[in-house]
mmCIF file of C-alpha atoms in Angstrom:
data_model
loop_
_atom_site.group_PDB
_atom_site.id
_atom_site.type_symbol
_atom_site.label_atom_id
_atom_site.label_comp_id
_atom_site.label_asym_id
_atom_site.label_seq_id
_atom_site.Cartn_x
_atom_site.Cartn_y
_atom_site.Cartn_z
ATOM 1 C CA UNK A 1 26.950 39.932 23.083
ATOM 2 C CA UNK A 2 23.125 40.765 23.049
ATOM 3 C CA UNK A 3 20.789 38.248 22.477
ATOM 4 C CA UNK A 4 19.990 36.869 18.957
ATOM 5 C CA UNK A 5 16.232 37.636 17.800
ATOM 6 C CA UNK A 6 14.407 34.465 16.950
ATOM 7 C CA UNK A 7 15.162 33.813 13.264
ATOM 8 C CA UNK A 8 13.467 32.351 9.832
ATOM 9 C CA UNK A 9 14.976 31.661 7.125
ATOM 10 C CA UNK A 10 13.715 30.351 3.751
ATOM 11 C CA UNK A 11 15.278 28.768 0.831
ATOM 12 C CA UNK A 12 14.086 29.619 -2.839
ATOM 13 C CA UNK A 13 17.023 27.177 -4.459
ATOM 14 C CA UNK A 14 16.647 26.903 -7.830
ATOM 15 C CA UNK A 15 12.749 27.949 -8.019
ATOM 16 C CA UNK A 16 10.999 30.718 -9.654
ATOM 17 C CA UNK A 17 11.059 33.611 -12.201
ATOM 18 C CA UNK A 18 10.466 37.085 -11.591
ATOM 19 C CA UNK A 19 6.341 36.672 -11.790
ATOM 20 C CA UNK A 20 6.312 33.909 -9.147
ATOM 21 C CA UNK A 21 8.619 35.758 -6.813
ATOM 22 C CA UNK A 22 6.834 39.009 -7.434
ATOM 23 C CA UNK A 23 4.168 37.100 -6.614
ATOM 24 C CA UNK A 24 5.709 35.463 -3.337
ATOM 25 C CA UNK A 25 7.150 39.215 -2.354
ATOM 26 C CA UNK A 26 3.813 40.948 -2.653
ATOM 27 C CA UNK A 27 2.589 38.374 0.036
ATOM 28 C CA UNK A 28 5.911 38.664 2.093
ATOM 29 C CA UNK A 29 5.627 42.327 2.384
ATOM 30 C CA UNK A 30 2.486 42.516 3.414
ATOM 31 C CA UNK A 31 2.190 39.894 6.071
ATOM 32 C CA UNK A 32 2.532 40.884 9.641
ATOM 33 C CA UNK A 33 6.090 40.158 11.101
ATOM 34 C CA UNK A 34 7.452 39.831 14.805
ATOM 35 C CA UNK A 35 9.806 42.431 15.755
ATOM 36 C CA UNK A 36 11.600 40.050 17.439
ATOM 37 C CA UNK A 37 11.864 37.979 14.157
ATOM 38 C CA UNK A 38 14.408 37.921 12.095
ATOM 39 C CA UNK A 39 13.419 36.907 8.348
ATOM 40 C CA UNK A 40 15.587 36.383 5.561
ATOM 41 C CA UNK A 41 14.912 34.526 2.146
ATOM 42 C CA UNK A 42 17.732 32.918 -0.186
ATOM 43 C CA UNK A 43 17.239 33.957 -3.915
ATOM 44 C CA UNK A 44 18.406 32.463 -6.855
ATOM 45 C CA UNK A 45 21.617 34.671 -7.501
ATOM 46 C CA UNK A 46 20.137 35.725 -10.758
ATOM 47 C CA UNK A 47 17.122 37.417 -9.154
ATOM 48 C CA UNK A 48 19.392 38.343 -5.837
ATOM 49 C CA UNK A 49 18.854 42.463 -7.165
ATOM 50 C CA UNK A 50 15.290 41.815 -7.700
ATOM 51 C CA UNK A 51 15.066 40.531 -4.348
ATOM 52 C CA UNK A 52 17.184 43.344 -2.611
ATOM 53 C CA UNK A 53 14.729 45.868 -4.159
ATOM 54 C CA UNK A 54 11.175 44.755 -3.716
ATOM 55 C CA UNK A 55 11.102 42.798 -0.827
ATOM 56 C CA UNK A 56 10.317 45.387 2.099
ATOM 57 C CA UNK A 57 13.556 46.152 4.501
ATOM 58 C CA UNK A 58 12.448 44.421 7.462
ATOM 59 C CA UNK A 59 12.989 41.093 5.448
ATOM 60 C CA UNK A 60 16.379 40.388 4.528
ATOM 61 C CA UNK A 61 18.075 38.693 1.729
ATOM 62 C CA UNK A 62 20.879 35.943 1.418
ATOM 63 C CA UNK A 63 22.827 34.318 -1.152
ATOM 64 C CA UNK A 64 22.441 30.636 -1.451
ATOM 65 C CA UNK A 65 26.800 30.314 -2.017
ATOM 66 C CA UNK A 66 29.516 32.419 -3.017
ATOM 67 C CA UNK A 67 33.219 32.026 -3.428
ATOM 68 C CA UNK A 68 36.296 31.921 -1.493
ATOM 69 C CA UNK A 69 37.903 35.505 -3.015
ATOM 70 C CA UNK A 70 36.862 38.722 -4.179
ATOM 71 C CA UNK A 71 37.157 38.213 -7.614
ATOM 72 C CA UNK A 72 39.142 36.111 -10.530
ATOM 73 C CA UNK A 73 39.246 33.680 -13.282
ATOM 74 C CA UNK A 74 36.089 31.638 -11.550
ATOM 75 C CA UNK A 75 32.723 31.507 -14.195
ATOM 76 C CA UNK A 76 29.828 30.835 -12.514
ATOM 77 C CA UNK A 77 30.790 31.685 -9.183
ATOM 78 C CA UNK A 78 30.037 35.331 -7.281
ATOM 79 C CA UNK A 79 32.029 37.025 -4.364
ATOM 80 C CA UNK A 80 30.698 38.111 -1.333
ATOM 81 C CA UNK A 81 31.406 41.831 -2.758
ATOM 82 C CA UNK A 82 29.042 41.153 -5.363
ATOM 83 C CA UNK A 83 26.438 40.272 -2.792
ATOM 84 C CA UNK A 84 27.022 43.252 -0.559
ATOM 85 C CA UNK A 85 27.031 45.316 -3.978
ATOM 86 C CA UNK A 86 23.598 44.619 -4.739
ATOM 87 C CA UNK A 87 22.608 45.840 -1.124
ATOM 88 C CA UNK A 88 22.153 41.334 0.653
ATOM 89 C CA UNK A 89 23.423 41.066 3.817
ATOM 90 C CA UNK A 90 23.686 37.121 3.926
ATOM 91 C CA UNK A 91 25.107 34.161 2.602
ATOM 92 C CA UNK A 92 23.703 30.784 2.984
ATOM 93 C CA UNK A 93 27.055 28.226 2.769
ATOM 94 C CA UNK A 94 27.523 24.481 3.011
ATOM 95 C CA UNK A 95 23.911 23.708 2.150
ATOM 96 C CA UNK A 96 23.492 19.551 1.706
ATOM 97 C CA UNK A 97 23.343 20.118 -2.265
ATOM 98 C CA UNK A 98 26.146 22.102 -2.354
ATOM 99 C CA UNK A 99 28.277 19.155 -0.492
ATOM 100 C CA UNK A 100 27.016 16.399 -2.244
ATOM 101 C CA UNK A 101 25.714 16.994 -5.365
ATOM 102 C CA UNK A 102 28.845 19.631 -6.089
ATOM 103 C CA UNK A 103 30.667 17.827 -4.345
ATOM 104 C CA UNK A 104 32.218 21.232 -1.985
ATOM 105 C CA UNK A 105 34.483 19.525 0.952
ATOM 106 C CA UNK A 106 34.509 20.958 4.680
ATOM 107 C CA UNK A 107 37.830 22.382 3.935
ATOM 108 C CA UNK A 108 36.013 24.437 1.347
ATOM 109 C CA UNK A 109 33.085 25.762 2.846
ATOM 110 C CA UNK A 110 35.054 26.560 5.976
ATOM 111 C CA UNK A 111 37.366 28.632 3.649
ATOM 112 C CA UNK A 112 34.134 30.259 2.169
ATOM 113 C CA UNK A 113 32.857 31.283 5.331
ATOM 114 C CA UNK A 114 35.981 32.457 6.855
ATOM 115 C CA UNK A 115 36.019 35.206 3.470
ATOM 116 C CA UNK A 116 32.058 35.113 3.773
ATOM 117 C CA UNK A 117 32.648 36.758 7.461
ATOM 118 C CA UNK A 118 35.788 38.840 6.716
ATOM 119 C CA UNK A 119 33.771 40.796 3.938
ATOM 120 C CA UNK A 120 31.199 41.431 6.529
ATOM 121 C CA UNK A 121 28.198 39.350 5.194
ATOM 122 C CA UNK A 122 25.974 37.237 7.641
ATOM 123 C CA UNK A 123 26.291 33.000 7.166
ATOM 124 C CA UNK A 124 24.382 30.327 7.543
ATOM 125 C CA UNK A 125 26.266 27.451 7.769
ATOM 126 C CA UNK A 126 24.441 24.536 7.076
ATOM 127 C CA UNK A 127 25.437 21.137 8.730
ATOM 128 C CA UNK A 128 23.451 17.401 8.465
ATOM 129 C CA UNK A 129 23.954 14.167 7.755
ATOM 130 C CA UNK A 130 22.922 11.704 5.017
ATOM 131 C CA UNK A 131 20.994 8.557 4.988
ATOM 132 C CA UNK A 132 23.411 6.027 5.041
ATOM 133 C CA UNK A 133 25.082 8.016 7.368
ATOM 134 C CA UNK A 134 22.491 7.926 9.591
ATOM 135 C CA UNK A 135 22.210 4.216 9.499
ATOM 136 C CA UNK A 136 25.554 3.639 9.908
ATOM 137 C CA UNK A 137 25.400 5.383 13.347
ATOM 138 C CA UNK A 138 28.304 7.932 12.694
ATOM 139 C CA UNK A 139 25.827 11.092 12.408
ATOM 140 C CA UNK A 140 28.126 12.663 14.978
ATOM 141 C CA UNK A 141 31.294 12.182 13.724
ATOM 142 C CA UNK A 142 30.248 13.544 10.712
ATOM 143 C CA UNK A 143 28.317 16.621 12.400
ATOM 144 C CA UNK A 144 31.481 17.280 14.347
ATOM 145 C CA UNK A 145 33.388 17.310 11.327
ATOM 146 C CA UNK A 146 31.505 19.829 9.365
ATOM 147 C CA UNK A 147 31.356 21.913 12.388
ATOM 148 C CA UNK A 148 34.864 21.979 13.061
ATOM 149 C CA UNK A 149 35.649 23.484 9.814
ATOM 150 C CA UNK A 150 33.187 26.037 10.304
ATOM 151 C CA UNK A 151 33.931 26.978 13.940
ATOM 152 C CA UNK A 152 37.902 27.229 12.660
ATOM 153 C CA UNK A 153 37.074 29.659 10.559
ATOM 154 C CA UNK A 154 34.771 31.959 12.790
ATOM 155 C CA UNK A 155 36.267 34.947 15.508
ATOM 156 C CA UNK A 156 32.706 36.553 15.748
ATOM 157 C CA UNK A 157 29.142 34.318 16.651
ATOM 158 C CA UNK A 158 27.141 37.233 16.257
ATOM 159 C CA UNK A 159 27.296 37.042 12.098
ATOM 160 C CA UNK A 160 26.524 32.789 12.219
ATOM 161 C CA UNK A 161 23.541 30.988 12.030
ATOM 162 C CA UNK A 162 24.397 27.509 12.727
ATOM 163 C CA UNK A 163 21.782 25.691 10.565
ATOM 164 C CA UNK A 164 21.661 21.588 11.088
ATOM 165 C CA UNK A 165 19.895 20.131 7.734
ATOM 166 C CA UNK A 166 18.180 16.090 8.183
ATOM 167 C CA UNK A 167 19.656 15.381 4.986
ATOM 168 C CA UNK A 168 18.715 11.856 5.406
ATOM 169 C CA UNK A 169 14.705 13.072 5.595
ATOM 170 C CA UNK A 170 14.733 14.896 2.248
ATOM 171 C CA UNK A 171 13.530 12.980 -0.860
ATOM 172 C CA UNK A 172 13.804 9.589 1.310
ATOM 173 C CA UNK A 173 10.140 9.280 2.438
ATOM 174 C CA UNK A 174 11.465 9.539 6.378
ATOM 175 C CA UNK A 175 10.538 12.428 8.644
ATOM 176 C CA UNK A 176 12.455 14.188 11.104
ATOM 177 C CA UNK A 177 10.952 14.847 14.081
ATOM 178 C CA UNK A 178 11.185 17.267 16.498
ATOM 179 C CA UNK A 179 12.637 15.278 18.777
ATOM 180 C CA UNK A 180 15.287 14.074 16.858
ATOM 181 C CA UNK A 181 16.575 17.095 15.380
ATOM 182 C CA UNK A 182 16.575 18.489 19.281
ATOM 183 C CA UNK A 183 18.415 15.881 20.207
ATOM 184 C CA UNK A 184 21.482 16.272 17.872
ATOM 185 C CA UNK A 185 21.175 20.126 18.910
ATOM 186 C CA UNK A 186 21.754 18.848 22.437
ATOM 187 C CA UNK A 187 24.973 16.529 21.088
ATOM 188 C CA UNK A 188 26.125 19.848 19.558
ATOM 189 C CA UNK A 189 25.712 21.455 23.069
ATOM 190 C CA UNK A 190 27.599 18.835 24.544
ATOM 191 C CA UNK A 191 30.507 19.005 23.265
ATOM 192 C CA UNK A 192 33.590 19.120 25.388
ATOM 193 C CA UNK A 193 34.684 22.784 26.495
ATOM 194 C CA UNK A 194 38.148 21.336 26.382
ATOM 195 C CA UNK A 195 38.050 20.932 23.088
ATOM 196 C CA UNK A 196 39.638 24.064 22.105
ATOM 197 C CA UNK A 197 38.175 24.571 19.104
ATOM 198 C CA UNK A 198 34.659 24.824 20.636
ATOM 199 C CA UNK A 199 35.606 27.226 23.187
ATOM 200 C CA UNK A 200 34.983 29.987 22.389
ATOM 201 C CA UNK A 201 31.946 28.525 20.326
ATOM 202 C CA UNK A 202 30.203 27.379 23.043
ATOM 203 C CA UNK A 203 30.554 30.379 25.361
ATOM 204 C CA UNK A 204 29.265 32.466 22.470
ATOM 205 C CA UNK A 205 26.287 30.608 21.597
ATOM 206 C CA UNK A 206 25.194 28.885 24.431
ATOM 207 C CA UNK A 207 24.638 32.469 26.477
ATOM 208 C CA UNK A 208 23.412 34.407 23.855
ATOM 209 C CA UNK A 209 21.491 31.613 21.758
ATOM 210 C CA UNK A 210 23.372 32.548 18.790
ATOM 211 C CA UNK A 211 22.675 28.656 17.391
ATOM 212 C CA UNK A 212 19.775 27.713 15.466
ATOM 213 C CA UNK A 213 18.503 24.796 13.775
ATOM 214 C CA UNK A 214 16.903 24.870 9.908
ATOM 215 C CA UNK A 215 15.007 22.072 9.127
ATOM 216 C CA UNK A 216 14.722 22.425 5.347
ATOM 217 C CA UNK A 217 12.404 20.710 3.064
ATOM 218 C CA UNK A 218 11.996 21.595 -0.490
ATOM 219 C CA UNK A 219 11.941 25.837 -0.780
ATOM 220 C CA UNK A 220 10.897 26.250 2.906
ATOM 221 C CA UNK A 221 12.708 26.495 6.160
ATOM 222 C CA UNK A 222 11.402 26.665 9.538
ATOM 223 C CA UNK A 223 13.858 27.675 12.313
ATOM 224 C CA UNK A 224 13.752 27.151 15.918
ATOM 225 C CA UNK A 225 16.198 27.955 19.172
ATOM 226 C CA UNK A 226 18.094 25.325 20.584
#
């Protein structure tokens, strides 16, 4: 598998109306981009068309959730069809408010992205630990965890970007640091190879730096390699 461009990804969440986006897409468009950059920006999924058609091609678009199936008795929720439809390409899944203030279990968002992939959209998977988490020194136990149910539900690396969120530095006056987000990337790299799960994980990503880490904070992201 080729290597992954370098990629940046920003959040919108719940944030803007079609003025202030305009707005934000005017700038996007015009600034000067990498060609070894991948950029991508998560719209609101009311404004997800609006996104797909003014924001310049070599900037793509994501989803900030969908559901499990095509289609059905669910209000409120979209399919992955529905994103492809209106011409996104991505699908950010598992984000921190999804889990906790939606309360969406591993189980779930593993069964989202296992659809998310088979309908041929691009995920990021979002992974991180709370506070009390932290502080309670099982950060890996629950990073494995969330992994586990993503990496179960993923044949093909190439279509993941592994995204690790310091949920416990967002809206808690801490600060995550370089250092310490690089050094849960590293635990993630550790990992057993026995561990069958993370087989074929690990052999992916680790040769073609497939993984990234998203430090998010508010409606920006900033990505970096492991």
């Amino acid at each position: 598998m080729a290597p992954r461009k370098f990629f940046v990804g920003g959040n919108w969440k719940m944030n803007g109306d079609k003025k202030s986006l305009g707005e934000l897409i005017h700038t996007l468009n015009g600034a000067k981009l990498s060609a070894d950059t991948e950029v991508v920006c998560g719209a609101p999924s009311i404004y997800l068309d609006f996104a797909c058609q003014k924001l310049d091609a070599k900037i793509g678009v994501a989803a900030q959730n969908c559901y499990k199936v095509p289609k059905g008795a669910f209000t409120g929720e979209i399919s992955p069809a529905m994103i492809k439809d209106i011409g996104a390409a991505w699908v950010i899944l598992g984000h921190s408010e999804r889990r906790h203030v939606f309360g969406e279990s591993d189980e779930l968002i593993g069964q989202k992205v296992a659809h998310a992939l088979a309908e041929g959209l691009g995920v990021i998977a979002c992974i991180g630990e709370k506070l009390d988490e932290r502080e309670a020194g099982i950060t890996e136990k629950v990073v494995f965890e969330q992994t586990k149910a993503i990496a179960d539900n993923v044949k093909d690396w190439s279509k993941v970007v592994l995204a690790y969120e310091p949920v416990w530095a967002i809206g808690t006056g801490k600060t995550a640091t370089p250092q310490q987000v690089q050094s849960l990337a590293a635990t993630v790299r550790s990992w057993p190879l026995s561990m069958m799960w993370m087989a074929s994980l690990l052999e992916e990503l680790l040769s073609s730096q497939s993984l990234w880490i998203l430090l998010m904070q508010n409606t920006e992201a900033a990505w970096s390699p492991l």
